[in-house]
Structure formats: C-alpha cells, structure tokens
Short mmCIF file of N, CA and C in Angstrom, two decimals:
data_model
loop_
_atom_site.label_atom_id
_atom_site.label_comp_id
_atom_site.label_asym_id
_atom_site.label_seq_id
_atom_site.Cartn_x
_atom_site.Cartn_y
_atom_site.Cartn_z
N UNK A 1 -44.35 15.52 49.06
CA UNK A 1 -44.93 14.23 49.39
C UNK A 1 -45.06 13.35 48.16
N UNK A 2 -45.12 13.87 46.99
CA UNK A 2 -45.40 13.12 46.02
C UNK A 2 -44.11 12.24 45.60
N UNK A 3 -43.09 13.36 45.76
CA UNK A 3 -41.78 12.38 45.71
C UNK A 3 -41.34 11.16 46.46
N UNK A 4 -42.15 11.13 47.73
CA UNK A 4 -42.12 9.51 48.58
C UNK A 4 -42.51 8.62 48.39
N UNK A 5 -44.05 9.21 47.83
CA UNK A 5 -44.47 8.35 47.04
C UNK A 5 -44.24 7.35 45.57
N UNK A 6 -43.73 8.47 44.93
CA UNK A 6 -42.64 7.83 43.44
C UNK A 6 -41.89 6.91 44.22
N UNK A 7 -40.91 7.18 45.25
CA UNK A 7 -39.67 6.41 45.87
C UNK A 7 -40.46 4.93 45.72
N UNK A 8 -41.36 5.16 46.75
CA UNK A 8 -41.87 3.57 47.08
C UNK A 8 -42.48 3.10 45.83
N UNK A 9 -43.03 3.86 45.09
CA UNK A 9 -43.24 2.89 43.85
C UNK A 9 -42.24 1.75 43.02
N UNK A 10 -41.18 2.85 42.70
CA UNK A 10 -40.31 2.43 42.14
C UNK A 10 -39.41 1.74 42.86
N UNK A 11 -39.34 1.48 44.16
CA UNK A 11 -38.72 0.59 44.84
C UNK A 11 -39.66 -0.98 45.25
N UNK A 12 -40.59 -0.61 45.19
CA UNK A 12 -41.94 -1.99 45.17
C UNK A 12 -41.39 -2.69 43.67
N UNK A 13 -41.43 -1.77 43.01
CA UNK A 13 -41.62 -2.40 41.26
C UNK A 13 -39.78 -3.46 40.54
N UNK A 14 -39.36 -2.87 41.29
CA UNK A 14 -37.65 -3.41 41.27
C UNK A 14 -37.28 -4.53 42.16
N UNK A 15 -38.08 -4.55 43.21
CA UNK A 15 -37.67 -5.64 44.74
C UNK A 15 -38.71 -6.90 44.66
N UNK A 16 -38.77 -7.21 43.20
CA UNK A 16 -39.63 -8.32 43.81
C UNK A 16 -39.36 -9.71 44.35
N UNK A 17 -40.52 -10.18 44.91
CA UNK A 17 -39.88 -11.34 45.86
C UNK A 17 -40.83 -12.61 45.11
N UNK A 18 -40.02 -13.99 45.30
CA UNK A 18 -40.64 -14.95 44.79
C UNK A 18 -41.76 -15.76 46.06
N UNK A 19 -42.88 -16.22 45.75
CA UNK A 19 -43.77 -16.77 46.69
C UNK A 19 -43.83 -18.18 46.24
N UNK A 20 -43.39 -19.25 47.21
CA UNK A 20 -43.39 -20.39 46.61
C UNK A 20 -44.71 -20.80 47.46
N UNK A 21 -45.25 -21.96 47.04
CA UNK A 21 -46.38 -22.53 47.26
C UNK A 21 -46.34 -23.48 48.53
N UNK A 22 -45.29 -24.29 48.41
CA UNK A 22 -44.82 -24.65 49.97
C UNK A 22 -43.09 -24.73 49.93
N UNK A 23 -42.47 -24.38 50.92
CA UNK A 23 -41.17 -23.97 51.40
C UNK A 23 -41.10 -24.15 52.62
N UNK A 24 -39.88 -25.14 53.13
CA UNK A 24 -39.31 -25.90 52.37
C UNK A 24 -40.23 -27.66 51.70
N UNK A 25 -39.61 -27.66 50.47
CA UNK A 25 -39.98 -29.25 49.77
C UNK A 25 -39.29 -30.44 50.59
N UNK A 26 -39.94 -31.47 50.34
CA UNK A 26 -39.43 -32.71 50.66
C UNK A 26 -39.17 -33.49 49.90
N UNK A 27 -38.22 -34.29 49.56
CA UNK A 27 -38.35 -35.53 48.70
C UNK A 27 -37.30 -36.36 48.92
N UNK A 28 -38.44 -37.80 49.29
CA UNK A 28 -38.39 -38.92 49.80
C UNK A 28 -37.73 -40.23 49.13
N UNK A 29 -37.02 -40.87 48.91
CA UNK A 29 -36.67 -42.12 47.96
C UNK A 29 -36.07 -43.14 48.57
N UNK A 30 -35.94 -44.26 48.20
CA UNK A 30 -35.51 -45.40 48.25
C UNK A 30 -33.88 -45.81 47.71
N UNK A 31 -32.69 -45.65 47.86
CA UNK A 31 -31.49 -45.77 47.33
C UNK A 31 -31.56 -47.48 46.80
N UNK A 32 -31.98 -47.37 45.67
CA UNK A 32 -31.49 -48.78 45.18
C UNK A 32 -30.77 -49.18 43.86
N UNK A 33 -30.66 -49.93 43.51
CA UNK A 33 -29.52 -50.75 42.74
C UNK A 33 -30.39 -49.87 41.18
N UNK A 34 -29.75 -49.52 40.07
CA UNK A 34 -30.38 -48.96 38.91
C UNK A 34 -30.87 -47.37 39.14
N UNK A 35 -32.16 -47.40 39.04
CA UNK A 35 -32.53 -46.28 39.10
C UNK A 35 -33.30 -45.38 40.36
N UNK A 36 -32.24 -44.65 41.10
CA UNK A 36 -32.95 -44.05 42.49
C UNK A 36 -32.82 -43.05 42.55
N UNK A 37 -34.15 -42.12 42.56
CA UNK A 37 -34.48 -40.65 42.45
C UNK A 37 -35.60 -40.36 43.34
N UNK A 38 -36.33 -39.46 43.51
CA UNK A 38 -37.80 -39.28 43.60
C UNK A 38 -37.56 -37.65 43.05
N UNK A 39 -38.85 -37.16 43.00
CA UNK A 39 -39.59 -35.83 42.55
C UNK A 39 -40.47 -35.58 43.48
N UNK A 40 -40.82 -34.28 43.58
CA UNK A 40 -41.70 -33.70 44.01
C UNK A 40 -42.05 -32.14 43.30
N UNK A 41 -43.08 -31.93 43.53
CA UNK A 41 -43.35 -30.47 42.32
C UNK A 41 -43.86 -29.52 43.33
N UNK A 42 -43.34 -27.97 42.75
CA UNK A 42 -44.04 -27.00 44.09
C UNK A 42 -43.94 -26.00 42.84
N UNK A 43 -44.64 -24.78 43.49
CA UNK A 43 -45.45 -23.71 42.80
C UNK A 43 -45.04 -22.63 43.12
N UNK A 44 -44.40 -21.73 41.83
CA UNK A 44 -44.31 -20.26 42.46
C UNK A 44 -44.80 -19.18 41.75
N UNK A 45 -44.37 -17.89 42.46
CA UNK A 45 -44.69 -16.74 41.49
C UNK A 45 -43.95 -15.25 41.88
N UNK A 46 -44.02 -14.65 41.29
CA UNK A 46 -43.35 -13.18 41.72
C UNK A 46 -44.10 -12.06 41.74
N UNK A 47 -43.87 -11.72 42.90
CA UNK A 47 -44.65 -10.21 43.25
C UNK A 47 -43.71 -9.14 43.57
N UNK A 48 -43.52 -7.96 42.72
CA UNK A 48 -44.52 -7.99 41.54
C UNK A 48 -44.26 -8.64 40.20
N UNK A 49 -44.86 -8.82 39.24
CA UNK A 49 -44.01 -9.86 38.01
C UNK A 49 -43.01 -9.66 37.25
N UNK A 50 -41.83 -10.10 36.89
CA UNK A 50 -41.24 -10.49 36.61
C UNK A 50 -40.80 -11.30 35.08
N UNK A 51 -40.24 -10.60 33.73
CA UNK A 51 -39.74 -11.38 33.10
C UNK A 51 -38.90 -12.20 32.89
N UNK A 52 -38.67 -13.26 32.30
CA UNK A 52 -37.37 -14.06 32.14
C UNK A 52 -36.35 -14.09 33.36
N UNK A 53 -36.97 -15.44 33.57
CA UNK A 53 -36.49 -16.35 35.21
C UNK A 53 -35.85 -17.64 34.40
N UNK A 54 -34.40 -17.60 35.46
CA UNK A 54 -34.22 -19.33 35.48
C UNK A 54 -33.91 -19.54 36.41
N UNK A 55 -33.90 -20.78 36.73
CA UNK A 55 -33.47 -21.15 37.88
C UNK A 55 -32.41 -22.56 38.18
N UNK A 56 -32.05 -22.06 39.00
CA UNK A 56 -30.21 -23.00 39.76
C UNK A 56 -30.73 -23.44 40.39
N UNK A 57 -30.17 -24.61 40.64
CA UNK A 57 -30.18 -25.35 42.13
C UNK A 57 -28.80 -25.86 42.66
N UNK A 58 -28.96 -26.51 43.45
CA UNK A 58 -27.68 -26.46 44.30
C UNK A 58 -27.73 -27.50 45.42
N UNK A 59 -27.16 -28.40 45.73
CA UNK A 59 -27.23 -29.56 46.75
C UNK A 59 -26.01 -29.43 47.56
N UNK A 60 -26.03 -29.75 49.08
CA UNK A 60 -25.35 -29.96 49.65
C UNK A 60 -23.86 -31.55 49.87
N UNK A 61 -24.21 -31.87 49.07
CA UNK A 61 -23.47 -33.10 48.52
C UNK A 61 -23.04 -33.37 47.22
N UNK A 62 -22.06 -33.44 46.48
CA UNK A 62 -21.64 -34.28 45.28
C UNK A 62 -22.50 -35.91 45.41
N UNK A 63 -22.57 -36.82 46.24
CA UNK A 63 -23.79 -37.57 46.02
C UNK A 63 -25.07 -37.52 45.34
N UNK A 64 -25.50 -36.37 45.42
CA UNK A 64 -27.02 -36.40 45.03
C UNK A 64 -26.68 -35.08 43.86
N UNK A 65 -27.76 -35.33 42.81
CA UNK A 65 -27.84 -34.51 41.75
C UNK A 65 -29.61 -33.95 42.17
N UNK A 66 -29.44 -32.55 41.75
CA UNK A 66 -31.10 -32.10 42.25
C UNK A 66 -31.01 -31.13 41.13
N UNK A 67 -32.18 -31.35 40.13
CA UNK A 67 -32.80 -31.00 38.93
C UNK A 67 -33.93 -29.90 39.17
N UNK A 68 -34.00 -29.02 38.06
CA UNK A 68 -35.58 -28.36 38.14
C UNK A 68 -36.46 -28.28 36.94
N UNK A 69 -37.76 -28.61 36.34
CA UNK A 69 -37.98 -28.68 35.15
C UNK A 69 -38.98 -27.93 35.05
N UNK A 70 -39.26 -26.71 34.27
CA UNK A 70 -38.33 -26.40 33.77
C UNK A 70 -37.74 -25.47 34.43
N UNK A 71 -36.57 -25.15 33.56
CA UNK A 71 -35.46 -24.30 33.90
C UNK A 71 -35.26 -22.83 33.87
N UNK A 72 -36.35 -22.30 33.05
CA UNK A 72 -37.10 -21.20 32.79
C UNK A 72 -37.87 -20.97 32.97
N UNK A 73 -38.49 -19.57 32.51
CA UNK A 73 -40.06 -19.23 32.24
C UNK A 73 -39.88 -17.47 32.00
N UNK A 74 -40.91 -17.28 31.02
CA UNK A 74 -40.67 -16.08 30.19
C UNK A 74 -41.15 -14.94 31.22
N UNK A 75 -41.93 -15.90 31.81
CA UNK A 75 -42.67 -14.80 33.16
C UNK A 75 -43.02 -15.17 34.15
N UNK A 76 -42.94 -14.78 35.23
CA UNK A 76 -42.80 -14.92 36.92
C UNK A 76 -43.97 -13.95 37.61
N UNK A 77 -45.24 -14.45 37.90
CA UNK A 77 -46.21 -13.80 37.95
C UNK A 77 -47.12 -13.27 37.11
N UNK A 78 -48.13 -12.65 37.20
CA UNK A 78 -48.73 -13.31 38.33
C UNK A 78 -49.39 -14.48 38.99
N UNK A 79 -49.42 -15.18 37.79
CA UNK A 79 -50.04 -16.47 38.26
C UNK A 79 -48.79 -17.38 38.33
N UNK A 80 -49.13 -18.95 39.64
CA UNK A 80 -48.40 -19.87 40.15
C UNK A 80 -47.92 -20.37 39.09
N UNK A 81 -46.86 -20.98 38.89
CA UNK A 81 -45.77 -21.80 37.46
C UNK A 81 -45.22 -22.80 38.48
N UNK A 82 -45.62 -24.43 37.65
CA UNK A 82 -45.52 -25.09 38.57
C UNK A 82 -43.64 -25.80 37.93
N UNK A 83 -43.06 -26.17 38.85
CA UNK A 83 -41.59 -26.66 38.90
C UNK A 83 -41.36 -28.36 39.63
N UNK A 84 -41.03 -29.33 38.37
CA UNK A 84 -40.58 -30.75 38.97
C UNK A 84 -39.35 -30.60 39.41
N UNK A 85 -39.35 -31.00 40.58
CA UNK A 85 -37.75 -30.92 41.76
C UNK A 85 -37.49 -32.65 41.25
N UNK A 86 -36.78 -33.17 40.70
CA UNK A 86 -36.10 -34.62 41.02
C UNK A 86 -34.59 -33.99 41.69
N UNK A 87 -34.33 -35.09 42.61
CA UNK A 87 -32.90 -35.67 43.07
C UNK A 87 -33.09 -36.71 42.70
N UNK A 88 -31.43 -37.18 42.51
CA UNK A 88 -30.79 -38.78 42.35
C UNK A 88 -29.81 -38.72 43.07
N UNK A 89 -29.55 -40.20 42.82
CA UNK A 89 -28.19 -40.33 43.48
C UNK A 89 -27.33 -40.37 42.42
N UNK A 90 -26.08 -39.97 42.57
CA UNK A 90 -25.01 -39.91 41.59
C UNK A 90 -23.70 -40.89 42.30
N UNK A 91 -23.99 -42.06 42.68
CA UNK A 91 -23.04 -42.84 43.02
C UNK A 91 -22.99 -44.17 42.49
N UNK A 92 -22.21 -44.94 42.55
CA UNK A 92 -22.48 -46.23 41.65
C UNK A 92 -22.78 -47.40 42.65
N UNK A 93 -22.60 -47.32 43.68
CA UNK A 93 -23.56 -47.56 44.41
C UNK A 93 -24.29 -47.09 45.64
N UNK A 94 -25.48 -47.60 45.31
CA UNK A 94 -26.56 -46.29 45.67
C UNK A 94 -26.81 -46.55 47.21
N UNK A 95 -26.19 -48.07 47.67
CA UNK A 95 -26.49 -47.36 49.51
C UNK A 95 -25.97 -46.64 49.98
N UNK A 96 -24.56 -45.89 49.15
CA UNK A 96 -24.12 -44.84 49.97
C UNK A 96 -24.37 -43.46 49.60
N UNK A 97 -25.67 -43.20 48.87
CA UNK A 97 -26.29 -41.97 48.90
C UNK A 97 -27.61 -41.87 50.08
N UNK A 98 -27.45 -43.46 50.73
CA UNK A 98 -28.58 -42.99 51.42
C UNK A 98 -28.17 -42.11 52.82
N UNK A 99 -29.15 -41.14 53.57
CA UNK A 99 -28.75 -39.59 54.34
C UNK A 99 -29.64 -38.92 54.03
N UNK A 100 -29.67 -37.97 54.94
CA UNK A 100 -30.15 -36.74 54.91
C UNK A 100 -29.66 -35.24 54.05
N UNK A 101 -30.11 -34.87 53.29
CA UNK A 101 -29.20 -33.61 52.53
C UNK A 101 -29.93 -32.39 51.70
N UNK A 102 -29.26 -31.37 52.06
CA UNK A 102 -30.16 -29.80 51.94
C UNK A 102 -30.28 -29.26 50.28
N UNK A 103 -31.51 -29.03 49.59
CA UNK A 103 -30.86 -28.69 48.54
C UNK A 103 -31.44 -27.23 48.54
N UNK A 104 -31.38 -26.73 46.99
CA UNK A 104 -31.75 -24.93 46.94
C UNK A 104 -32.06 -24.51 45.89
N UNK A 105 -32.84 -24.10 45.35
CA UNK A 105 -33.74 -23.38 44.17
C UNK A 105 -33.84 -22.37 44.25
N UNK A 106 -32.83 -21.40 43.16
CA UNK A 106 -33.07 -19.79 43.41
C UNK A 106 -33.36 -19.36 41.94
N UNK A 107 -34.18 -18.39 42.06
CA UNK A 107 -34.47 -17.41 41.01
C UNK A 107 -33.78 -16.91 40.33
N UNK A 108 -33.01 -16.23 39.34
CA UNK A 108 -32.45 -15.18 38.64
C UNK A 108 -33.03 -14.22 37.95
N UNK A 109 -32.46 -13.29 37.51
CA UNK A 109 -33.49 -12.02 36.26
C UNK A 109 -32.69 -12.68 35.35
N UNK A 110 -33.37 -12.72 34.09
CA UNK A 110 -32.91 -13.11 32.90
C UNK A 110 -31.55 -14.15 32.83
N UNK A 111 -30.66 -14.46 33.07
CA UNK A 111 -29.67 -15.60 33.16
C UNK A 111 -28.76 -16.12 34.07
N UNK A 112 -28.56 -17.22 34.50
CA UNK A 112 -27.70 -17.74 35.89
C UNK A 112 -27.34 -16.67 36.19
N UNK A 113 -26.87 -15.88 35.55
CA UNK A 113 -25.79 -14.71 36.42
C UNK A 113 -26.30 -13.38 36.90
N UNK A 114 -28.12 -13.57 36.36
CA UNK A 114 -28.32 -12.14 36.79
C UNK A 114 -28.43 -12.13 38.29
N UNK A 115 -29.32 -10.90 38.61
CA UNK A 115 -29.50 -10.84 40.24
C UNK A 115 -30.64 -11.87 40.67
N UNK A 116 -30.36 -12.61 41.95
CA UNK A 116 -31.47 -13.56 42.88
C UNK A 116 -32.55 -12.99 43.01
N UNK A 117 -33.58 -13.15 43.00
CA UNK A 117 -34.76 -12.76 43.68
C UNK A 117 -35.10 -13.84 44.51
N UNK A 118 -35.18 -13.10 46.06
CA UNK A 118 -35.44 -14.33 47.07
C UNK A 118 -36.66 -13.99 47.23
N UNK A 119 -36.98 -15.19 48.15
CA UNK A 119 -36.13 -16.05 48.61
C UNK A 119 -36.36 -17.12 47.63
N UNK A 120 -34.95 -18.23 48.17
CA UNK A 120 -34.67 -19.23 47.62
C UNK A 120 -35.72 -20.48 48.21
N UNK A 121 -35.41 -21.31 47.73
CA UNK A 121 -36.78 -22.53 47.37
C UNK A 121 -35.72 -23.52 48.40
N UNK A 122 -35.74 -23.70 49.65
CA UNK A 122 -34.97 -25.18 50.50
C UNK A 122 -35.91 -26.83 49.86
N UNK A 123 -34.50 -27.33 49.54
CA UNK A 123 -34.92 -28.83 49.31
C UNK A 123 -34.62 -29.84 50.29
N UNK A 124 -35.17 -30.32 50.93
CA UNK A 124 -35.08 -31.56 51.73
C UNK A 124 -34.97 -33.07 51.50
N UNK A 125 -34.08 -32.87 51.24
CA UNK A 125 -33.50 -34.69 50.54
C UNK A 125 -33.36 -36.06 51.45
N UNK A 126 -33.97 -36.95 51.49
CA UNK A 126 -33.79 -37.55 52.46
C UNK A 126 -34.08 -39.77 51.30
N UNK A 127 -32.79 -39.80 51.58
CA UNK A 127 -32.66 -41.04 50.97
C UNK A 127 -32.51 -42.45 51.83
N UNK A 128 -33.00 -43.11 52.02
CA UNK A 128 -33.38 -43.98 52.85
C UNK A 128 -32.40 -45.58 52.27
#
C-alpha cells in the first residue's frame, strides 16, 4: 500500500495544473485611426508550484497581435502572478480589424518549447 501511495505523490507533484483567476478574458476596443488596442489583466497560479514559466500566446487572426506582460516568472505558485493581456490591431487600416477573434495563453516549464501546463488561458477579442 505504501507504494500507491508514493505513485500518487509523485504523480500530483509532476501534473501540475495552472488556475487562472477568470477564464475565459475579454477585451474590448475601439478600431481607430493611430493607436487601437485595449488590455485587460487576469491572475494565475500553479498547483502544485512550479519553477520557471513563460508564456505564448496565440490569436486566431494575422489582424490582431495579442501580447502578455510579463512573459515570465521564476515561479508559478503558490501565490496569484498577475499578467497584462493587450491586443492590437496589426492593419493599416484599422476598420478592418474590427470582429470578433479567439486568442490563447499557455504555460510552459522553463522555455517556449518545454511541456504546457494546462489549461490554457482563452482570449476573447472583440473589436468594434
């Protein structure tokens, strides 16, 4: 019995999952002439913790660019680490970024390429 117990330890201690603060984000903007973006900021953490996180994002469009600041953090748990989401538009002109469009914030272990820890962070883009 003691050996089932080891199992699940060491399988708790390897599988951790990220808890975002609210999922999915929204962010709302205005497409206009110069400068059109908005932000919104959300909160996460990893259970159980976690060193050296970065994080990707990813948009459903070449239109819109979706940022995360920062891009790191040396540690992921236990306490909330808060993250600025901006989108823009990346067009030269900006009424035709306005739409609806999905974006995505995922975790890594130590660099873009390590393994995900989900779940991923949904962005809700919506440019008016």
């Amino acid at each position: 019995m003691i050996g089932a117990y080891a199992a699940v330890g060491f399988a708790s201690s390897t599988g951790s999952k990220v808890i975002w603060s609210t999922n999915p984000v929204t962010i709302k903007f205005t497409a206009t002439t110069g400068s059109s973006s908005g932000s919104a900021t959300d909160f996460f953490k990893c259970a159980p913790p976690v060193t050296n996180v970065v994080l990707l994002t990813s948009v459903s469009s070449t239109k819109i660019k979706l940022t995360v600041a920062p891009t790191s953090q040396a540690t992921c748990g236990p306490s909330y680490d808060g993250e600025t989401l901006t989108a823009m538009c990346q067009t030269m002109n900006a009424a035709q970024c306005r739409g609806t469009y999905t974006g995505t914030v995922t975790v890594h272990r130590s660099s873009p390429y390590g393994n995900t820890i989900p779940p991923s962070l949904t962005v809700n883009i919506v440019v008016n």
